[in-house]
Tab-separated table of C-alpha atoms in Angstrom:
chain	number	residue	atom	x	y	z
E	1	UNK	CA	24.881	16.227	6.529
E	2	UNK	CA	23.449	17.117	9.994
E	3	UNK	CA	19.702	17.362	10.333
E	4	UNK	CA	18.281	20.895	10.197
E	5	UNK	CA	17.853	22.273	13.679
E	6	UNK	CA	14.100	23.144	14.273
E	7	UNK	CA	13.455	25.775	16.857
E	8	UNK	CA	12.489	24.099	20.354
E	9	UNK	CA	11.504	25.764	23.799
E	10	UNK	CA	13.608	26.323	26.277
E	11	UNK	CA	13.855	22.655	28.295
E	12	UNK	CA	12.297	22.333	31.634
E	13	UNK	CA	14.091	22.922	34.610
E	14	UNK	CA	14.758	19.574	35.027
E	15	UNK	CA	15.795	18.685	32.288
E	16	UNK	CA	20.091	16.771	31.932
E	17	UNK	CA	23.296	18.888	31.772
E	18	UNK	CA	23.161	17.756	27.953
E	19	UNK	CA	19.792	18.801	26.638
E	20	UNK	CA	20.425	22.563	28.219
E	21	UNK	CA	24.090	22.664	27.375
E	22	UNK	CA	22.888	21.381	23.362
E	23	UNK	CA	19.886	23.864	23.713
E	24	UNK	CA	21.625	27.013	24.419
E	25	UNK	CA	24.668	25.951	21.739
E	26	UNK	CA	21.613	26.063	18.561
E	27	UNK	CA	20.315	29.035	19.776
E	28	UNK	CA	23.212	30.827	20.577
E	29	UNK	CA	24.507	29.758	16.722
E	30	UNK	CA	21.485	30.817	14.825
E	31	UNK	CA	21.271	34.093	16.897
E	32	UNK	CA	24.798	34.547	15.608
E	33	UNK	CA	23.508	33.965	12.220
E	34	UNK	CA	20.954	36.610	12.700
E	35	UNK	CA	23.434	38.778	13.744
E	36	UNK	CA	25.740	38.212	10.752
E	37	UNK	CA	23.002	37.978	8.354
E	38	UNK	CA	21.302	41.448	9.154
E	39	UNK	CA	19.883	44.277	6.813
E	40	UNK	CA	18.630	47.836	6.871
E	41	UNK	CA	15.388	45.854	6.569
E	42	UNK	CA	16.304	42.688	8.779
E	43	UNK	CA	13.706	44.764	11.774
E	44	UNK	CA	15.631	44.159	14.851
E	45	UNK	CA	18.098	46.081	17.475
E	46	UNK	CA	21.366	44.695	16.081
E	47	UNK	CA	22.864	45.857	19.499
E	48	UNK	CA	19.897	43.636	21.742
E	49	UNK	CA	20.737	40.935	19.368
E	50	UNK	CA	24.309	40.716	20.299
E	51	UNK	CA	23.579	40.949	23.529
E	52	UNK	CA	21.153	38.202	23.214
E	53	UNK	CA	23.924	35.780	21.812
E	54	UNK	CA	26.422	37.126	24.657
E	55	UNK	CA	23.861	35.863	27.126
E	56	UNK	CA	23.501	32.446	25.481
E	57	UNK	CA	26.971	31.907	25.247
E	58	UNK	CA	27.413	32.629	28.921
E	59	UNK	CA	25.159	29.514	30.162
E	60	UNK	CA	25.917	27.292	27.631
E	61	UNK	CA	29.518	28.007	28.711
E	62	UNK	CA	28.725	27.475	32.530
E	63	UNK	CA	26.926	24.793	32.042
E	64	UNK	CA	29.458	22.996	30.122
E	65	UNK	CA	31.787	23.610	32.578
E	66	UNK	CA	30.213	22.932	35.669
E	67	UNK	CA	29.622	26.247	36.901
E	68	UNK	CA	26.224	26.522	37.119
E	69	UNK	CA	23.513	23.732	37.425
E	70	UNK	CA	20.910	23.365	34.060
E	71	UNK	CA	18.058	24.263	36.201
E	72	UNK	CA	19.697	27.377	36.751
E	73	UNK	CA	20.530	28.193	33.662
E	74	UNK	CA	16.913	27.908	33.037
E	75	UNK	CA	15.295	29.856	35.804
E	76	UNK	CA	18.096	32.517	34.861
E	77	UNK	CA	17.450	32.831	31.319
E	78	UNK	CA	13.892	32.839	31.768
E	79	UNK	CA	14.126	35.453	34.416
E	80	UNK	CA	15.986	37.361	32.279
E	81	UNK	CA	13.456	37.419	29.509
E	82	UNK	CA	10.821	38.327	32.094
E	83	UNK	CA	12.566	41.677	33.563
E	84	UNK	CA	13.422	42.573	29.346
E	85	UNK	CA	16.352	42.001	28.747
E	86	UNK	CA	16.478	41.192	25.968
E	87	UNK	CA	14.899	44.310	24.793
E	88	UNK	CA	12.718	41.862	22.666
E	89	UNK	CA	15.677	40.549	20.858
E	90	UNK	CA	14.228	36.960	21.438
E	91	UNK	CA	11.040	37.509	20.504
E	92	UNK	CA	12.558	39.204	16.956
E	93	UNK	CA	14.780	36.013	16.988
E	94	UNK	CA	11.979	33.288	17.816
E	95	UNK	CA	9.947	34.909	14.804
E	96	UNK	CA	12.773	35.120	12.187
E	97	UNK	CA	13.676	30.898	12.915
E	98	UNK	CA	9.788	30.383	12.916
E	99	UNK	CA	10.445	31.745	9.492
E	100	UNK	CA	12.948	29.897	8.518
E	101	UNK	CA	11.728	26.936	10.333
E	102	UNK	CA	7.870	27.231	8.209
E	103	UNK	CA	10.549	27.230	5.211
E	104	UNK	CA	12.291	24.238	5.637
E	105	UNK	CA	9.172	22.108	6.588
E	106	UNK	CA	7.630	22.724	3.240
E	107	UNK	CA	10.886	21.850	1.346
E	108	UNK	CA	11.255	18.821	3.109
E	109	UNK	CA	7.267	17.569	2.424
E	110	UNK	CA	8.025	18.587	-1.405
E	111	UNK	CA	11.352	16.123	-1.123
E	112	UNK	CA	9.517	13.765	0.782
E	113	UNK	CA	6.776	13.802	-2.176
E	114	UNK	CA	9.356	14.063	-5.066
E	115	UNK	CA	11.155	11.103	-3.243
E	116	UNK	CA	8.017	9.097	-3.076
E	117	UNK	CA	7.319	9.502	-6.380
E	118	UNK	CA	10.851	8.012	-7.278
E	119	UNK	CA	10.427	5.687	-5.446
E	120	UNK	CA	7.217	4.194	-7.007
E	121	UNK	CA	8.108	4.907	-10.296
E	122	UNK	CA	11.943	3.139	-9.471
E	123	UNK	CA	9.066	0.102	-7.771
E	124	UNK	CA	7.404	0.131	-10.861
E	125	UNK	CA	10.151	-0.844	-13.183
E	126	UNK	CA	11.647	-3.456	-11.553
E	127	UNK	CA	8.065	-5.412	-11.331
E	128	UNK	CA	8.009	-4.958	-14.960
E	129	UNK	CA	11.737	-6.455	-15.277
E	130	UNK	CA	10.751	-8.816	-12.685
E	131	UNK	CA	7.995	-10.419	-14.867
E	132	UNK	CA	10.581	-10.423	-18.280
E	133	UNK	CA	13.391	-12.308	-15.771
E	134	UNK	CA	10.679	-14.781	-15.450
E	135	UNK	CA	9.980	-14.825	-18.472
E	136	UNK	CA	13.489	-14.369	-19.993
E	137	UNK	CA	12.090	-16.966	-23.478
E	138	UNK	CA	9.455	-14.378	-24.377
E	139	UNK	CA	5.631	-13.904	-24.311
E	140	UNK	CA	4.185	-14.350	-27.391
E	141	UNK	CA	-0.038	-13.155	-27.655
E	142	UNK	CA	-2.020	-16.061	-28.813
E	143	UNK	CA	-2.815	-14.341	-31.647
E	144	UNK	CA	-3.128	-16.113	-35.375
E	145	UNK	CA	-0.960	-14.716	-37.808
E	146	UNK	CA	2.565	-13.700	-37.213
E	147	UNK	CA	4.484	-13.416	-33.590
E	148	UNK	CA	3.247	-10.887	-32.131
E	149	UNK	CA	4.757	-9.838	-28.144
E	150	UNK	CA	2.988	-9.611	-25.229
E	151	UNK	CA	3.195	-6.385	-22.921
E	152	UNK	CA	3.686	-6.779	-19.413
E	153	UNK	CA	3.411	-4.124	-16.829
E	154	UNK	CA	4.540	-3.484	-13.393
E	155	UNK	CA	2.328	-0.917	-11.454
E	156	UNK	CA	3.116	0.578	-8.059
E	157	UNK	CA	1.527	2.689	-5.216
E	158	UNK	CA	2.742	5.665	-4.908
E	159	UNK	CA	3.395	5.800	-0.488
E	160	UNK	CA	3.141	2.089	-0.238
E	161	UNK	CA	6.829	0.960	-0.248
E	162	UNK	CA	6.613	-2.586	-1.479
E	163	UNK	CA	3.178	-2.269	-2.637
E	164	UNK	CA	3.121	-3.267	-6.393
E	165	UNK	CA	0.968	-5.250	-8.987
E	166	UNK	CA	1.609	-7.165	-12.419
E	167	UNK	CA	0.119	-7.511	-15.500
E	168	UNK	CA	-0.549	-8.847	-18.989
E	169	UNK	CA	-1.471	-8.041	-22.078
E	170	UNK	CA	-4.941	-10.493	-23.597
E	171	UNK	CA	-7.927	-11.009	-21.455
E	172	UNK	CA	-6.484	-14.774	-21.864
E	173	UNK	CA	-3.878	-13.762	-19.517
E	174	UNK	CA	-6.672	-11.808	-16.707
E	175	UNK	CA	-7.605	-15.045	-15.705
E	176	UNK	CA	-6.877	-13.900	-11.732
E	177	UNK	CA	-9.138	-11.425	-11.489
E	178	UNK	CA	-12.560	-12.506	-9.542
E	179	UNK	CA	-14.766	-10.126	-8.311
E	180	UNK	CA	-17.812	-9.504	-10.108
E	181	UNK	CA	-18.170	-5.433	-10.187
E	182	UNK	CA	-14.627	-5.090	-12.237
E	183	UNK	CA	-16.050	-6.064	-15.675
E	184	UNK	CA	-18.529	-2.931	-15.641
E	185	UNK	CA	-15.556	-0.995	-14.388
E	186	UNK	CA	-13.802	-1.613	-16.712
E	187	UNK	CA	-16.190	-0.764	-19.195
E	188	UNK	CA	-16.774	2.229	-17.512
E	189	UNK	CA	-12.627	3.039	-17.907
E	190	UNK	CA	-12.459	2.198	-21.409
E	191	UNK	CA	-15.772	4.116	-22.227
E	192	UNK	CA	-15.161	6.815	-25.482
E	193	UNK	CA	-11.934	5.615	-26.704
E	194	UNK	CA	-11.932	4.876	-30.257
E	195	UNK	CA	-10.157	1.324	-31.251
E	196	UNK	CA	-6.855	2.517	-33.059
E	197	UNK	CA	-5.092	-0.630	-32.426
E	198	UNK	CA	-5.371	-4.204	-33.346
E	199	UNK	CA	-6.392	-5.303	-29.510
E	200	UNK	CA	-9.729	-4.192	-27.406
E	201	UNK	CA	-8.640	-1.527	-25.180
E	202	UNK	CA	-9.903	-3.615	-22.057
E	203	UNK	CA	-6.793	-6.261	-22.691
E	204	UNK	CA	-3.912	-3.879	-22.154
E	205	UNK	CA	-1.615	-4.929	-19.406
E	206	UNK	CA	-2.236	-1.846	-17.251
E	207	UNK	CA	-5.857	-2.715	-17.331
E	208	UNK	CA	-4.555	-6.033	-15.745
E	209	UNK	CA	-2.346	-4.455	-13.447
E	210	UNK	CA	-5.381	-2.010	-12.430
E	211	UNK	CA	-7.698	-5.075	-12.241
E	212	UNK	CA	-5.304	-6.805	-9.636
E	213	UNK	CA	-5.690	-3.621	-7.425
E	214	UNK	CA	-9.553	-3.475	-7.619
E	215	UNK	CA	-9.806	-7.380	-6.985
E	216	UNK	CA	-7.753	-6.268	-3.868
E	217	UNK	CA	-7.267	-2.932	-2.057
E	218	UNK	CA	-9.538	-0.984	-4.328
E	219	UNK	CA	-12.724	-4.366	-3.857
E	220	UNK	CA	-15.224	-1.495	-2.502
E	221	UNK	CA	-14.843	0.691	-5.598
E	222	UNK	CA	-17.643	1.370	-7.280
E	223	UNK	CA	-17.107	3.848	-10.070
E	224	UNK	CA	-14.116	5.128	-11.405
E	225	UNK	CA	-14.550	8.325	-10.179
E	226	UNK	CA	-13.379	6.441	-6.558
E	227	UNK	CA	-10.379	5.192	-8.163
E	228	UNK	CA	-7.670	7.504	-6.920
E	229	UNK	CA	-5.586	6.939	-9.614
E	230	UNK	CA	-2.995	9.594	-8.613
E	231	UNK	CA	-1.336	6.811	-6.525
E	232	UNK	CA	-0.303	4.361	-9.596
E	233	UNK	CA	2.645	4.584	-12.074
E	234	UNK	CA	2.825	1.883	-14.697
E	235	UNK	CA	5.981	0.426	-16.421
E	236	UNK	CA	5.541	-1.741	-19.408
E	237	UNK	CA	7.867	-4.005	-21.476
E	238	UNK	CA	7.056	-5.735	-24.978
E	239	UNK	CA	8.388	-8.740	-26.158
E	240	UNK	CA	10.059	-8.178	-29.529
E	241	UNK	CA	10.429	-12.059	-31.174
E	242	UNK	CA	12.460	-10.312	-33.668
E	243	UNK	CA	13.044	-9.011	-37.202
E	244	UNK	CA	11.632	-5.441	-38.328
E	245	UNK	CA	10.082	-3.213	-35.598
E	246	UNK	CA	9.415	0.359	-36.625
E	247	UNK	CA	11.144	-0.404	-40.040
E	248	UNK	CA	14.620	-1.457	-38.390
E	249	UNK	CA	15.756	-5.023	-38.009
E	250	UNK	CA	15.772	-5.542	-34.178
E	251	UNK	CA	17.146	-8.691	-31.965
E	252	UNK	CA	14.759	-10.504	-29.997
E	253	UNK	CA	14.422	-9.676	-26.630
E	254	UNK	CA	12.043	-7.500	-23.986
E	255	UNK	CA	12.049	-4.140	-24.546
E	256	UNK	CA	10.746	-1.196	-22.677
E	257	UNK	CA	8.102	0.529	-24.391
E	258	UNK	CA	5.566	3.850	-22.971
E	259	UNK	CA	1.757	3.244	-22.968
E	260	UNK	CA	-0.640	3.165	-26.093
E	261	UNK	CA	-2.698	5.587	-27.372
E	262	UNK	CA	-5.709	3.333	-25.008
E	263	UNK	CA	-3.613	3.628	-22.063
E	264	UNK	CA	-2.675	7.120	-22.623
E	265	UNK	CA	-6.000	8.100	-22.338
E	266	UNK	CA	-7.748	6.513	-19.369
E	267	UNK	CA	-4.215	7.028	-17.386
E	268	UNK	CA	-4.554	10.211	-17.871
E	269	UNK	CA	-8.099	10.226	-17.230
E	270	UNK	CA	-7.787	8.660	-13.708
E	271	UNK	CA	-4.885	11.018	-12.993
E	272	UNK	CA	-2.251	8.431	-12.234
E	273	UNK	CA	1.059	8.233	-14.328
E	274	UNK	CA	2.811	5.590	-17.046
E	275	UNK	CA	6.823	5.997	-17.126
């Protein structure tokens, strides 16, 4: 698909046989459009208009064939705008593409941001698979008692292609992190979330993952009110050693699984996002 064609001024003078000749080709087409495209309410001399594309057509067609130089075709247009006649045809046109042009921008950010967004959460899960490919026997919590899985999680940065950051279920497994101000961060995260599970909400793997950042990138933050969590997407995967889950018999194997009820809430709390 060919690029949307943003409205641009008409070239210098000096400007190549190409630029004018591809300049008065876009214009001339989307004052055609115009044309085609008008209304009782469309607010513009559907006569001046034609006469407006008729004019376009003629340089771009000398031009293209040699009959008239592009600075020429410049100083003529422009001269011809000057003594009106256009009959403010160009001005109508010029406001109707700035329109359309305002339009387009703003659907192209949203894409851009939708496509980021993808693209982190797409970043995301393959960390998370990367870390179960390493660890294709299993991760099993040094818990007593029966075999219980480790979660692992892959976060990424929303806007930072390439920019992700692993992580572990049981403090055991936080042994990375170093700097001194993420314990009362932590604490700070955690704060007012009742224990529903049978782990400390500090020893999820997206407080890992999260940790990793701050012991990085996010070193100079002091509170989590400067975390700006609406730049992280977490993907986690459980290792299942197998037999019953969730009251059916299950294979062993790594399995993708949403945050808990721990995660749920500071996630959301920070304003970032767990897919």
């Amino acid at each position: 698909m060919e690029p949307y064609p943003f409205f641009t001024p008409l070239p210098a003078a000096t400007a190549d046989s190409v630029t004018v000749k591809g300049w008065f080709y876009l214009r001339k087409a989307q004052v055609a459009a115009l044309c085609d495209s008008r209304t009782a309410r469309s607010g513009f001399d559907l006569d001046a208009m034609e006469a407006l594309r008729r004019k376009l057509t003629t340089f771009e067609t000398r031009v293209s064939l040699n009959e008239m130089t592009p600075g020429t075709a410049i100083t003529q247009f422009q001269q011809w705008l000057k003594d009106d006649g256009d009959r403010g045809a160009w001005q109508a046109y010029v406001d109707d593409q700035t329109t359309k042009d305002d339009i387009e921008r703003e659907r192209q950010r949203v894409e851009a941001e939708a496509r980021k967004i993808t693209d982190a959460e797409t970043a995301a899960r393959s960390t998370a698979m990367s870390i179960c490919n390493r660890h294709s026997a299993g991760l099993l919590s040094n818990r007593e008692g029966a075999p219980v899985g480790r979660v692992v999680c892959g976060m990424a940065v929303i806007g930072s292609p390439g920019v992700t950051y692993e992580g572990f279920s049981g403090q055991d497994m936080h042994g990375l992190v170093t700097n001194p101000l993420i314990t009362p961060l932590i604490t700070e995260l955690v704060r007012g979330i009742t224990q529903s599970e049978n782990w400390p909400p500090e020893s999820c793997a997206e407080v890992d993952a999260l940790k990793r950042w701050l012991n990085g990138p996010g070193a100079g933050v002091n509170s989590i009110k400067e975390i700006p969590g609406d730049i992280f997407v977490f993907h986690a995967r459980v290792w299942h050693p197998g037999g019953t889950w969730g009251g059916k018999k299950t294979s062993q194997g790594w399995k993708d699984r949403g945050a808990c009820v721990y995660c749920q809430h500071w996630i959301k709390r920070i304003g970032a996002k767990s897919v």
